[in-house]
Amino acid sequence: MLEIFYPDTRCASSYQIPYEEYYRQGIRGVIFDIDNTLVMHGAPATPEAAALFEKLRGIGLNTCLISNNSAERVAPFAEAVGSPFMSKAGKPSRRGYMEAMRLMGTNAESTLFVGDQLFTDIWGANRCGIRTVLVNPIHPREEIQIVLKRFLEKPVLAAYERKKRRTERS
Ligand SMILES: [Mg+2]
């Protein structure tokens, strides 16, 4: 039951994911959440973020940003890193993910999703059958509704880690 919120993998940071390895495994497009996944909530694109997208293009990976935030927040960020985007994506709705795959010319098998929240980011990607990487949120001080979701995420993450350990043992 909780499995619908489980990521395929966890990584400390979006900047430490082995993207070349995913490319070798057939991934051709990466969908990113923005806030707390690539930069602090509401922050503009950093040189590090721009460099990451440059690197992904070099590998041969398409990208798309999908955010529940407004176009005013998302468009300048997308412009700075040179990626297509969808604002007001309504995650966990499938709509944004499907549109992102259409824009990238990929399908569920050749797409990777990277995000920091279980109940929006990961759930939505799982609903589309897309492989997921859950990253640690960048900023420790978050808005109150996010703090509440983190509190609710905790038991789900604990169950996920227990299942992972069982799977690794067997
Ligand atoms: Mg986020």
XYZ file of N, CA and C and ligand atoms in Angstrom:
511
model
N 0.827 -1.212 0.000
C 0.000 0.000 0.000
C 0.863 1.264 0.000
N 1.832 1.303 0.924
C 2.732 2.466 0.953
C 3.669 2.499 -0.244
N 3.781 1.344 -0.937
C 4.711 1.230 -2.074
C 4.499 2.320 -3.134
N 3.272 2.823 -3.244
C 3.012 3.847 -4.264
C 3.820 5.125 -4.017
N 4.315 5.285 -2.776
C 5.125 6.474 -2.461
C 6.626 6.187 -2.480
N 7.011 4.933 -2.717
C 8.429 4.581 -2.622
C 9.200 4.995 -3.869
N 10.354 5.613 -3.659
C 11.227 5.889 -4.807
C 11.972 4.616 -5.193
N 12.483 4.553 -6.425
C 13.320 3.418 -6.815
C 14.670 3.509 -6.117
N 15.169 4.734 -5.974
C 16.484 4.957 -5.389
C 16.477 6.266 -4.608
N 17.374 6.381 -3.643
C 17.593 7.658 -2.979
C 19.014 8.121 -3.264
N 19.182 9.432 -3.334
C 20.517 9.990 -3.518
C 20.583 11.256 -2.666
N 21.748 11.540 -2.104
C 21.872 12.693 -1.212
C 21.526 13.991 -1.945
N 21.902 14.086 -3.212
C 21.734 15.336 -3.944
C 21.527 15.085 -5.430
N 20.774 15.988 -6.062
C 20.587 15.943 -7.516
C 21.916 16.042 -8.246
N 22.891 16.622 -7.558
C 24.189 16.871 -8.186
C 25.125 15.671 -8.060
N 24.659 14.609 -7.393
C 25.505 13.422 -7.211
C 24.932 12.187 -7.898
N 23.883 12.348 -8.667
C 23.260 11.203 -9.345
C 24.149 10.766 -10.520
N 24.376 9.459 -10.691
C 25.229 8.991 -11.791
C 24.467 8.991 -13.129
N 24.307 10.177 -13.713
C 23.481 10.326 -14.919
C 24.031 9.534 -16.110
N 25.370 9.447 -16.212
C 25.963 8.678 -17.323
C 25.504 7.222 -17.255
N 25.463 6.705 -16.031
C 25.054 5.315 -15.836
C 23.584 5.129 -16.271
N 22.740 6.091 -15.919
C 21.339 6.008 -16.352
C 21.242 6.073 -17.875
N 22.093 6.888 -18.483
C 22.092 6.961 -19.954
C 22.437 5.589 -20.535
N 23.461 4.938 -19.956
C 23.850 3.601 -20.432
C 22.713 2.605 -20.276
N 21.875 2.832 -19.254
C 20.743 1.923 -19.014
C 19.525 2.256 -19.881
N 19.671 3.257 -20.768
C 18.576 3.547 -21.695
C 17.763 4.785 -21.389
N 18.126 5.479 -20.311
C 17.419 6.729 -19.983
C 17.827 7.815 -20.985
N 16.825 8.533 -21.522
C 17.102 9.592 -22.497
C 16.525 10.945 -22.075
N 15.747 10.957 -21.010
C 15.193 12.220 -20.535
C 15.068 12.223 -19.023
N 15.369 13.382 -18.413
C 15.258 13.502 -16.956
C 14.288 14.627 -16.614
N 13.279 14.302 -15.820
C 12.332 15.302 -15.332
C 12.773 15.704 -13.928
N 12.874 17.003 -13.699
C 13.272 17.503 -12.389
C 12.179 18.327 -11.747
N 12.015 18.132 -10.448
C 11.352 19.116 -9.600
C 12.380 20.244 -9.390
N 11.966 21.429 -8.999
C 12.928 22.536 -8.818
C 13.187 22.826 -7.333
N 12.131 23.252 -6.629
C 12.301 23.736 -5.258
C 12.756 22.639 -4.303
N 13.868 22.870 -3.673
C 14.510 21.941 -2.734
C 15.110 20.715 -3.394
N 14.967 20.625 -4.732
C 15.595 19.532 -5.479
C 16.847 20.048 -6.184
N 16.714 21.208 -6.849
C 17.853 21.790 -7.577
C 18.432 23.006 -6.854
N 17.569 23.757 -6.192
C 17.980 24.939 -5.417
C 17.077 25.049 -4.189
N 17.426 25.964 -3.293
C 16.555 26.235 -2.155
C 15.199 26.727 -2.659
N 14.165 26.515 -1.846
C 12.813 26.903 -2.238
C 12.767 28.364 -2.704
N 12.310 28.571 -3.940
C 12.126 29.925 -4.455
C 13.393 30.608 -4.946
N 14.539 29.948 -4.819
C 15.808 30.590 -5.198
C 16.012 30.543 -6.711
N 16.738 31.546 -7.246
C 17.051 31.512 -8.680
C 18.059 30.413 -8.997
N 18.222 30.141 -10.288
C 19.172 29.104 -10.708
C 20.587 29.500 -10.306
N 21.330 28.543 -9.793
C 22.724 28.770 -9.407
C 23.635 28.360 -10.567
N 24.895 28.807 -10.548
C 25.853 28.328 -11.558
C 25.960 26.798 -11.538
N 25.847 26.220 -10.351
C 25.906 24.760 -10.226
C 24.755 24.101 -10.991
N 23.555 24.682 -10.879
C 22.392 24.133 -11.584
C 22.581 24.268 -13.092
N 23.033 25.433 -13.535
C 23.253 25.645 -14.968
C 24.290 24.656 -15.496
N 25.343 24.433 -14.705
C 26.400 23.502 -15.115
C 25.859 22.072 -15.202
N 24.971 21.715 -14.289
C 24.389 20.363 -14.320
C 23.613 20.141 -15.621
N 22.794 21.114 -16.009
C 21.985 20.951 -17.225
C 22.871 20.927 -18.472
N 23.948 21.701 -18.433
C 24.943 21.672 -19.516
C 25.537 20.266 -19.626
N 25.875 19.707 -18.473
C 26.462 18.364 -18.431
C 25.470 17.316 -18.964
N 24.210 17.441 -18.573
C 23.192 16.472 -19.017
C 23.036 16.517 -20.533
N 23.018 17.722 -21.088
C 22.929 17.847 -22.550
C 24.135 17.195 -23.214
N 25.303 17.353 -22.595
C 26.534 16.742 -23.116
C 26.446 15.222 -23.145
N 25.776 14.661 -22.138
C 25.616 13.205 -22.063
C 24.642 12.731 -23.145
N 23.734 13.624 -23.555
C 22.720 13.240 -24.530
C 21.350 13.065 -23.904
N 21.188 13.650 -22.711
C 19.911 13.542 -22.002
C 19.066 14.790 -22.223
N 17.809 14.592 -22.568
C 16.852 15.695 -22.586
C 16.428 15.986 -21.163
N 15.923 17.184 -20.926
C 15.459 17.535 -19.589
C 14.121 18.257 -19.667
N 13.387 18.200 -18.563
C 12.188 19.018 -18.423
C 11.986 19.287 -16.931
N 11.619 20.521 -16.612
C 11.333 20.895 -15.226
C 9.831 20.840 -15.030
N 9.360 20.167 -13.987
C 7.937 20.284 -13.681
C 7.757 20.710 -12.231
N 6.984 21.768 -12.071
C 6.807 22.372 -10.759
C 5.348 22.719 -10.536
N 4.923 22.615 -9.299
C 3.572 23.059 -8.953
C 3.545 24.569 -8.735
N 4.717 25.172 -8.773
C 4.837 26.610 -8.572
C 4.397 27.371 -9.834
N 4.289 28.686 -9.718
C 3.773 29.536 -10.799
C 4.797 29.731 -11.916
N 4.318 30.156 -13.081
C 5.195 30.443 -14.216
C 6.191 31.551 -13.857
N 5.785 32.507 -13.008
C 6.683 33.600 -12.613
C 7.917 33.051 -11.893
N 7.728 31.971 -11.147
C 8.847 31.370 -10.444
C 9.645 30.440 -11.387
N 8.928 29.675 -12.192
C 9.561 28.585 -12.937
C 10.236 29.043 -14.235
N 9.588 29.963 -14.978
C 10.110 30.350 -16.295
C 11.530 30.930 -16.240
N 11.823 31.874 -15.328
C 13.195 32.407 -15.285
C 14.230 31.333 -14.933
N 13.837 30.414 -14.072
C 14.745 29.322 -13.712
C 15.045 28.464 -14.939
N 13.974 28.116 -15.662
C 14.110 27.269 -16.853
C 14.974 27.946 -17.909
N 14.761 29.252 -18.050
C 15.546 30.050 -18.993
C 17.031 29.989 -18.624
N 17.318 30.132 -17.336
C 18.714 30.169 -16.874
C 19.440 28.838 -17.082
N 18.715 27.725 -16.984
C 19.384 26.428 -17.167
C 19.161 25.867 -18.578
N 18.336 26.566 -19.385
C 18.125 26.145 -20.766
C 17.304 24.874 -20.901
N 16.210 24.789 -20.146
C 15.385 23.577 -20.206
C 13.921 23.922 -20.437
N 13.197 23.080 -21.169
C 11.740 23.247 -21.204
C 11.153 23.042 -19.805
N 9.941 23.517 -19.589
C 9.374 23.427 -18.247
C 7.863 23.369 -18.300
N 7.279 22.956 -17.183
C 5.842 23.061 -16.952
C 5.640 23.627 -15.565
N 4.919 24.761 -15.489
C 4.570 25.300 -14.176
C 3.150 24.843 -13.840
N 2.733 25.067 -12.617
C 1.381 24.653 -12.173
C 1.069 23.234 -12.648
N 2.025 22.331 -12.467
C 1.916 20.982 -13.023
C 0.891 20.128 -12.271
N 0.524 20.553 -11.076
C -0.501 19.809 -10.331
C -0.055 18.421 -9.893
N 1.272 18.257 -9.631
C 1.737 16.965 -9.095
C 0.972 16.658 -7.820
N 0.507 15.478 -7.534
C 0.847 14.205 -8.181
C -0.005 13.847 -9.402
N -0.690 14.773 -10.007
C -1.426 14.457 -11.236
C -0.453 13.972 -12.310
N -0.912 13.078 -13.173
C -0.036 12.527 -14.216
C 0.232 13.529 -15.331
N -0.610 14.536 -15.421
C -0.588 15.459 -16.550
C 0.796 16.039 -16.855
N 1.447 16.599 -15.840
C 2.742 17.247 -16.034
C 3.818 16.281 -16.509
N 3.811 15.081 -15.950
C 4.813 14.078 -16.311
C 4.616 13.636 -17.766
N 3.343 13.439 -18.171
C 3.039 13.001 -19.537
C 3.459 14.082 -20.535
N 3.158 15.327 -20.179
C 3.528 16.446 -21.048
C 5.052 16.580 -21.135
N 5.734 16.373 -20.020
C 7.208 16.439 -20.004
C 7.788 15.366 -20.930
N 7.243 14.157 -20.878
C 7.737 13.074 -21.741
C 7.467 13.393 -23.203
N 6.314 14.011 -23.467
C 5.995 14.401 -24.835
C 7.007 15.428 -25.350
N 7.325 16.411 -24.497
C 8.288 17.452 -24.866
C 9.682 16.871 -25.100
N 10.042 15.849 -24.324
C 11.384 15.271 -24.431
C 11.457 14.167 -25.482
N 10.300 13.716 -25.950
C 10.289 12.602 -26.903
C 10.681 11.284 -26.266
N 10.341 11.126 -24.979
C 10.675 9.879 -24.275
C 9.391 9.175 -23.837
N 9.556 7.964 -23.306
C 8.407 7.259 -22.729
C 8.763 6.851 -21.298
N 7.862 6.117 -20.644
C 8.080 5.780 -19.232
C 9.382 4.999 -19.030
N 9.749 4.155 -19.993
C 10.962 3.333 -19.846
C 12.242 4.159 -19.971
N 12.187 5.224 -20.766
C 13.419 5.982 -21.041
C 13.471 7.305 -20.266
N 12.649 7.420 -19.221
C 12.591 8.662 -18.448
C 12.950 8.409 -16.988
N 13.659 9.370 -16.409
C 13.997 9.332 -14.991
C 13.400 10.568 -14.339
N 12.879 10.419 -13.131
C 12.367 11.574 -12.400
C 13.213 11.822 -11.149
N 13.511 13.084 -10.869
C 14.293 13.470 -9.687
C 13.504 14.503 -8.881
N 13.220 14.201 -7.628
C 12.467 15.136 -6.800
C 12.686 14.885 -5.317
N 12.146 15.786 -4.478
C 12.418 15.698 -3.036
C 11.204 15.343 -2.186
N 10.011 15.232 -2.800
C 8.835 14.961 -1.971
C 8.120 13.676 -2.385
N 7.764 12.883 -1.382
C 7.114 11.595 -1.650
C 5.693 11.762 -2.168
N 4.921 12.642 -1.535
C 3.480 12.655 -1.787
C 3.081 13.458 -3.025
N 4.004 14.202 -3.578
C 3.716 14.887 -4.849
C 4.613 14.289 -5.933
N 5.929 14.587 -5.821
C 6.907 14.190 -6.829
C 6.920 12.695 -7.128
N 7.188 11.903 -6.105
C 7.427 10.468 -6.304
C 6.128 9.744 -6.627
N 5.077 10.095 -5.913
C 3.787 9.443 -6.181
C 3.368 9.654 -7.637
N 3.447 10.895 -8.106
C 3.051 11.199 -9.487
C 3.870 10.425 -10.506
N 5.181 10.368 -10.288
C 6.057 9.636 -11.219
C 5.725 8.148 -11.190
N 5.487 7.609 -10.002
C 5.123 6.195 -9.889
C 3.823 5.897 -10.630
N 2.896 6.822 -10.565
C 1.615 6.632 -11.261
C 1.816 6.528 -12.772
N 2.908 7.133 -13.272
C 3.204 7.085 -14.704
C 4.176 5.962 -15.051
N 4.650 5.223 -14.051
C 5.591 4.136 -14.298
C 7.000 4.609 -14.624
N 7.339 5.816 -14.148
C 8.662 6.394 -14.403
C 9.602 6.058 -13.248
N 10.860 5.742 -13.571
C 11.860 5.485 -12.520
C 12.127 6.765 -11.740
N 12.343 6.595 -10.437
C 12.467 7.783 -9.584
C 13.721 7.781 -8.720
N 14.249 8.974 -8.499
C 15.307 9.183 -7.513
C 14.787 10.217 -6.524
N 14.739 9.850 -5.246
C 14.386 10.803 -4.190
C 15.668 11.425 -3.666
N 15.732 12.760 -3.683
C 16.922 13.432 -3.151
C 16.588 14.092 -1.817
N 17.620 14.322 -1.011
C 17.409 15.037 0.249
C 17.091 16.494 -0.059
N 16.082 17.053 0.604
C 15.739 18.459 0.355
C 16.930 19.375 0.661
N 17.123 20.381 -0.185
C 18.299 21.245 -0.051
C 18.227 22.113 1.197
N 17.050 22.673 1.458
C 16.953 23.617 2.571
C 16.301 22.989 3.794
N 16.954 23.074 4.932
C 16.390 22.484 6.145
C 15.208 23.269 6.714
N 15.154 24.588 6.441
C 14.048 25.391 6.973
C 13.012 25.582 5.884
N 11.854 24.980 6.054
C 10.867 24.989 4.992
C 9.557 25.612 5.439
N 8.716 25.887 4.472
C 7.406 26.446 4.772
C 6.587 25.447 5.580
N 5.617 25.965 6.317
C 4.903 25.135 7.297
C 4.186 23.941 6.660
N 3.576 24.130 5.477
C 2.847 22.998 4.879
C 3.809 21.909 4.417
N 5.051 22.313 4.102
C 6.049 21.319 3.713
C 6.585 20.600 4.945
N 6.764 21.344 6.026
C 7.209 20.737 7.279
C 6.223 19.650 7.695
N 4.943 19.942 7.518
C 3.897 18.977 7.864
C 4.004 17.725 6.996
N 4.237 17.921 5.696
C 4.382 16.770 4.801
C 5.616 15.939 5.164
N 6.689 16.620 5.571
C 7.904 15.898 5.978
C 7.590 14.991 7.161
N 6.789 15.519 8.085
C 6.406 14.757 9.261
C 5.650 13.494 8.840
N 4.780 13.641 7.834
C 4.001 12.508 7.339
C 4.860 11.577 6.479
N 5.896 12.129 5.868
C 6.782 11.302 5.028
C 7.605 10.339 5.882
N 7.923 10.752 7.111
C 8.869 9.997 7.943
C 8.526 8.510 8.087
N 7.286 8.164 8.494
C 6.991 6.742 8.640
C 7.021 5.994 7.304
N 6.690 6.679 6.219
C 6.717 6.043 4.902
C 8.166 5.735 4.505
N 9.037 6.702 4.745
C 10.457 6.505 4.437
C 11.053 5.393 5.298
N 10.643 5.337 6.553
C 11.136 4.288 7.447
C 10.703 2.916 6.936
N 9.452 2.809 6.483
C 8.949 1.541 5.932
C 9.702 1.177 4.660
N 9.972 2.195 3.848
C 10.734 1.991 2.609
C 12.130 1.450 2.916
N 12.797 2.051 3.895
C 14.158 1.618 4.247
C 14.154 0.195 4.811
N 13.118 -0.143 5.596
C 13.022 -1.505 6.134
C 12.862 -2.511 5.000
N 12.006 -2.154 4.030
C 11.768 -3.055 2.902
C 13.045 -3.219 2.084
N 13.772 -2.119 1.910
C 15.018 -2.161 1.137
C 16.027 -3.094 1.813
N 16.118 -2.985 3.143
C 17.061 -3.846 3.866
C 16.659 -5.317 3.741
N 15.339 -5.570 3.819
C 14.872 -6.959 3.649
C 15.229 -7.475 2.268
N 15.023 -6.634 1.239
C 15.289 -7.029 -0.136
C 16.791 -7.299 -0.323
N 17.615 -6.459 0.308
C 19.064 -6.623 0.170
C 19.556 -7.904 0.830
N 18.893 -8.274 1.942
C 19.292 -9.499 2.648
C 18.908 -10.742 1.865
N 17.756 -10.689 1.175
C 17.254 -11.902 0.519
C 17.884 -12.074 -0.857
Mg 10.399 20.171 -4.200
